[in-house]
XYZ file of N, CA, C and O in Angstrom:
388
model
N -7.993 14.639 -8.507
C -7.827 13.195 -8.188
C -6.382 12.889 -8.149
O -5.565 13.403 -8.922
N -6.112 11.800 -7.301
C -4.760 11.279 -7.092
C -4.812 9.761 -7.183
O -5.899 9.176 -6.971
N -3.676 9.289 -7.435
C -3.460 7.764 -7.468
C -2.352 7.568 -6.284
O -1.388 8.327 -6.206
N -2.926 6.663 -5.444
C -2.075 6.254 -4.379
C -1.665 4.657 -4.775
O -2.371 3.866 -4.786
N -0.351 4.516 -4.968
C 0.238 3.234 -5.113
C 0.799 2.703 -3.799
O 1.755 3.356 -3.478
N 0.348 1.594 -3.358
C 0.929 1.140 -2.106
C 1.531 -0.271 -2.195
O 0.883 -1.262 -2.866
N 2.755 -0.489 -1.771
C 3.400 -1.688 -1.840
C 3.641 -2.101 -0.206
O 3.782 -1.346 0.697
N 3.282 -3.405 -0.175
C 3.290 -3.962 1.283
C 3.636 -5.469 1.407
O 3.233 -6.111 0.269
N 3.941 -5.882 2.612
C 3.874 -7.358 2.808
C 2.451 -7.852 2.746
O 1.498 -7.126 3.162
N 2.344 -9.120 2.318
C 0.967 -9.823 2.020
C 0.280 -9.657 3.407
O -0.983 -9.788 3.354
N 0.881 -9.755 4.548
C 0.088 -9.695 5.873
C -0.650 -8.564 6.007
O -1.575 -8.628 6.904
N -0.273 -7.422 5.347
C -1.158 -6.158 5.586
C -2.430 -6.074 4.752
O -2.979 -5.170 4.869
N -2.508 -7.039 3.772
C -3.668 -6.868 2.897
C -5.113 -6.463 3.514
O -5.607 -5.544 2.988
N -5.535 -7.232 4.377
C -6.821 -6.993 5.007
C -6.896 -5.759 5.632
O -7.847 -4.949 5.577
N -5.920 -5.233 6.408
C -5.670 -4.013 6.977
C -5.682 -2.690 6.186
O -6.489 -1.871 6.230
N -5.146 -3.120 4.948
C -5.241 -1.921 3.956
C -6.583 -1.793 3.202
O -7.169 -0.571 3.060
N -7.240 -2.836 2.863
C -8.644 -2.930 2.406
C -9.592 -2.177 3.461
O -10.404 -1.335 2.954
N -9.255 -2.432 4.643
C -10.128 -1.922 5.700
C -9.913 -0.324 5.656
O -10.888 0.496 5.891
N -8.699 0.016 5.712
C -8.296 1.547 5.571
C -8.965 2.178 4.382
O -9.652 3.220 4.540
N -8.920 1.593 3.321
C -9.653 2.039 1.950
C -11.097 2.154 2.171
O -11.757 3.142 1.844
N -11.772 1.140 2.755
C -13.106 1.068 3.041
C -13.578 2.174 3.945
O -14.591 2.869 3.570
N -12.996 2.377 4.914
C -13.348 3.412 5.974
C -13.226 4.787 5.538
O -13.573 5.699 6.028
N -12.323 4.980 4.386
C -12.060 6.279 3.897
C -12.795 6.506 2.510
O -12.418 7.408 1.783
N -13.895 5.604 2.331
C -14.544 5.681 0.897
C -13.766 5.728 -0.304
O -14.135 6.276 -1.169
N -12.750 4.838 -0.186
C -11.899 4.463 -1.397
C -12.343 3.328 -2.018
O -11.719 2.314 -1.615
N -13.331 3.183 -2.741
C -13.900 2.205 -3.290
C -13.042 1.306 -4.282
O -12.923 0.130 -4.169
N -12.666 2.031 -5.407
C -12.037 1.376 -6.338
C -10.700 1.137 -6.245
O -9.948 1.979 -5.719
N -10.111 -0.061 -6.564
C -8.503 -0.283 -6.683
C -8.338 -1.329 -7.444
O -9.001 -2.121 -8.027
N -7.005 -1.493 -7.872
C -6.527 -2.615 -8.490
C -5.379 -3.138 -7.629
O -4.530 -2.580 -7.021
N -5.306 -4.362 -7.433
C -4.279 -5.148 -6.683
C -3.408 -6.314 -7.549
O -4.035 -6.880 -8.325
N -2.194 -6.163 -7.111
C -1.116 -7.321 -7.581
C -0.884 -8.133 -6.430
O -0.454 -7.514 -5.398
N -1.135 -9.541 -6.364
C -1.121 -10.060 -5.062
C 0.440 -10.869 -4.816
O 0.527 -11.040 -3.728
N 1.100 -11.078 -5.806
C 2.474 -11.565 -5.704
C 3.568 -10.942 -6.382
O 3.736 -11.315 -7.618
N 3.957 -9.880 -5.772
C 5.353 -9.284 -6.377
C 6.552 -9.433 -5.372
O 6.329 -9.834 -4.265
N 7.579 -9.323 -5.895
C 8.834 -9.409 -5.091
C 9.528 -8.007 -5.199
O 9.316 -7.108 -6.041
N 10.401 -7.786 -4.222
C 11.102 -6.517 -4.097
C 11.742 -6.541 -2.713
O 11.585 -7.350 -1.844
N 12.498 -5.446 -2.543
C 12.744 -5.127 -1.295
C 12.882 -3.605 -0.974
O 12.982 -2.721 -2.051
N 12.851 -3.221 0.255
C 12.766 -1.850 0.622
C 13.872 -1.019 0.501
O 15.129 -1.605 0.406
N 13.823 0.369 0.340
C 15.063 1.140 0.110
C 15.745 1.499 1.402
O 16.886 2.009 1.396
N 15.076 1.271 2.623
C 15.699 1.607 3.841
C 16.074 0.348 4.638
O 17.256 0.016 5.088
N 15.069 -0.470 4.849
C 15.281 -1.622 5.913
C 14.226 -2.606 5.710
O 13.499 -2.407 4.672
N 13.894 -3.381 6.697
C 12.927 -4.556 6.368
C 13.354 -5.679 5.605
O 14.754 -5.675 5.037
N 12.770 -6.771 5.742
C 13.042 -7.975 5.103
C 12.775 -7.907 3.501
O 11.825 -7.447 3.000
N 13.666 -8.519 2.545
C 13.385 -8.709 1.102
C 12.030 -9.470 1.024
O 11.871 -10.452 1.837
N 11.399 -9.382 -0.039
C 10.190 -10.187 -0.228
C 10.568 -10.787 -1.665
O 10.229 -10.193 -2.834
N 11.202 -11.928 -1.693
C 11.641 -12.719 -2.891
C 10.900 -13.918 -3.323
O 10.860 -14.346 -4.444
N 10.093 -14.379 -2.449
C 9.352 -15.762 -2.587
C 10.388 -16.946 -2.783
O 10.024 -17.681 -3.435
N 11.431 -16.810 -2.221
C 12.597 -17.789 -2.397
C 12.790 -18.527 -1.026
O 12.016 -18.279 -0.183
N 13.570 -19.459 -1.119
C 13.935 -20.418 0.046
C 14.464 -19.447 1.198
O 14.131 -19.620 2.401
N 15.353 -18.677 0.834
C 16.031 -17.706 1.952
C 15.187 -16.567 2.202
O 15.137 -16.353 3.523
N 14.270 -16.145 1.303
C 13.489 -15.013 1.810
C 12.138 -15.440 1.189
O 11.599 -14.897 0.334
N 11.264 -16.226 2.006
C 10.062 -16.850 1.462
C 8.847 -15.887 1.202
O 7.896 -16.085 0.610
N 8.941 -14.696 1.939
C 7.702 -13.721 1.803
C 7.615 -13.217 0.541
O 8.592 -12.938 -0.103
N 6.365 -12.790 0.132
C 6.113 -11.831 -1.038
C 5.405 -10.733 -0.694
O 4.866 -10.652 0.426
N 5.512 -9.764 -1.587
C 4.655 -8.616 -1.391
C 3.460 -8.384 -2.260
O 3.270 -9.404 -3.145
N 2.638 -7.467 -2.027
C 1.580 -7.325 -2.965
C 1.603 -5.701 -3.083
O 2.288 -4.896 -2.513
N 0.801 -5.366 -3.880
C 0.466 -3.812 -4.350
C -0.896 -3.562 -4.664
O -1.597 -4.339 -5.256
N -1.217 -2.341 -4.242
C -2.543 -1.835 -4.624
C -2.468 -0.457 -5.227
O -1.484 0.344 -4.547
N -3.335 -0.145 -6.216
C -3.267 1.299 -6.606
C -4.771 1.727 -6.733
O -5.591 0.780 -6.984
N -4.937 2.822 -5.895
C -6.384 3.427 -5.833
C -6.455 4.706 -6.204
O -5.424 5.524 -6.207
N -7.512 5.072 -6.758
C -7.681 6.651 -7.087
C -8.536 7.249 -6.173
O -9.645 6.616 -5.991
N -8.014 8.299 -5.598
C -8.928 8.888 -4.470
C -9.106 10.544 -4.756
O -8.205 11.033 -5.403
N -10.026 11.107 -4.095
C -10.265 12.551 -4.196
C -9.047 13.110 -3.465
O -8.599 12.597 -2.422
N -8.758 14.328 -3.933
C -7.494 15.003 -3.236
C -7.673 15.127 -1.742
O -6.645 14.918 -1.009
N -8.895 15.389 -1.367
C -9.206 15.521 0.172
C -8.917 14.407 1.111
O -8.838 14.542 2.178
N -8.857 13.197 0.372
C -8.660 12.117 1.222
C -7.355 11.569 1.281
O -6.962 10.622 2.108
N -6.489 11.907 0.418
C -5.033 11.538 0.301
C -4.273 11.620 1.769
O -3.767 10.590 2.099
N -4.408 12.613 2.359
C -3.616 12.802 3.705
C -4.123 11.854 4.628
O -3.423 11.227 5.419
N -5.391 11.771 4.588
C -6.036 10.919 5.608
C -5.569 9.480 5.526
O -5.152 8.721 6.298
N -5.650 9.077 4.312
C -5.404 7.486 3.727
C -3.691 7.382 4.156
O -3.505 6.329 4.793
N -2.979 8.287 3.629
C -1.476 8.154 4.153
C -1.278 8.132 5.627
O -0.476 7.429 5.956
N -1.863 8.883 6.362
C -1.659 8.988 7.843
C -2.170 7.405 8.204
O -1.354 7.081 9.036
N -3.208 7.056 7.964
C -3.676 5.635 8.359
C -2.609 4.495 7.920
O -2.265 3.667 8.530
N -2.084 4.612 6.705
C -1.197 3.723 6.266
C 0.056 3.767 7.083
O 0.840 2.874 7.349
N 0.637 5.152 7.260
C 1.804 5.284 8.047
C 1.591 4.458 9.510
O 2.453 3.914 10.035
N 0.557 4.826 10.113
C 0.234 4.217 11.433
C 0.363 2.487 11.399
O 0.845 1.978 12.227
N -0.331 2.087 10.219
C -0.022 0.705 10.051
C 1.539 0.251 9.939
O 1.864 -0.819 10.528
N 2.197 1.022 9.134
C 3.560 0.573 8.887
C 4.470 0.851 10.290
O 5.199 -0.047 10.526
N 4.125 1.785 11.141
C 4.758 1.927 12.467
C 4.460 0.848 13.315
O 5.245 0.501 14.168
N 3.229 0.326 13.008
C 3.075 -0.850 14.077
C 3.903 -2.151 13.884
O 4.026 -2.850 14.690
N 4.148 -2.359 12.587
C 4.927 -3.648 12.149
C 6.037 -3.094 11.251
O 5.932 -3.434 10.032
N 7.023 -2.277 11.514
C 7.964 -1.863 10.475
C 8.932 -2.887 9.664
O 9.207 -2.316 8.540
N 9.037 -4.021 10.384
C 9.875 -4.903 9.554
C 9.090 -5.498 8.486
O 9.733 -6.007 7.681
N 7.824 -5.542 8.259
C 7.177 -6.160 7.202
C 7.198 -5.393 6.105
O 7.264 -5.829 4.909
N 7.328 -3.848 6.223
C 7.372 -3.128 4.996
C 6.086 -2.698 4.426
O 4.985 -3.322 4.115
N 5.972 -1.404 4.221
C 4.626 -0.730 3.573
C 5.100 0.648 3.011
O 5.763 1.419 3.881
N 4.966 0.812 1.894
C 5.272 2.217 1.163
C 4.062 2.645 0.439
O 3.202 1.780 -0.081
N 3.910 3.982 0.166
C 2.864 4.625 -0.409
C 3.184 5.614 -1.125
O 4.144 6.434 -0.618
N 2.903 5.851 -2.413
C 3.339 6.893 -3.380
C 2.241 7.503 -3.986
O 1.315 6.848 -4.427
N 2.250 8.879 -4.157
C 1.014 9.534 -4.733
C 1.352 10.280 -5.950
O 2.476 10.845 -6.061
N 0.448 10.003 -6.929
C 0.498 10.731 -8.493
C -0.589 11.594 -8.558
O -1.699 11.126 -8.248
N -0.405 12.701 -9.293
C -1.558 13.487 -9.805
C -2.063 12.852 -11.039
O -1.481 12.179 -11.729
N -3.290 12.700 -11.109
C -4.187 11.939 -12.294
C -4.715 13.355 -12.937
O -5.443 14.118 -12.495
N -4.216 13.619 -14.143
C -4.516 14.639 -15.243
C -5.848 14.195 -15.861
O -6.765 15.315 -15.913
N -5.997 13.136 -16.183
C -7.350 12.774 -17.012
C -7.599 11.346 -16.660
O -6.752 10.497 -16.397
N -9.048 10.947 -16.879
C -9.391 9.461 -16.850
C -10.636 9.536 -17.681
O -11.250 10.404 -17.927
N -11.044 8.232 -17.896
C -12.376 7.926 -18.598
C -13.073 7.026 -17.684
O -12.545 6.395 -16.693
């Protein structure tokens, strides 16, 4: 099992949920208002007057065989609107209850 941690502009939320649904990734935890900025480019997400947008994050646990498919779909979404920002990170899950 793997954990996929996804950070993204709030505008991507519905699209990401759709990607998870279509790939049978039912369970997730989301954080709706987080701030930050990307490591390469894109707009900062500070929720301030100068940078009013905010980001969100989702963590989902998926079967190993679904990871590459989900990452591919997330990459396609990011490529469609690169200035919004979307990143995904994968961790091994050794144990769970």
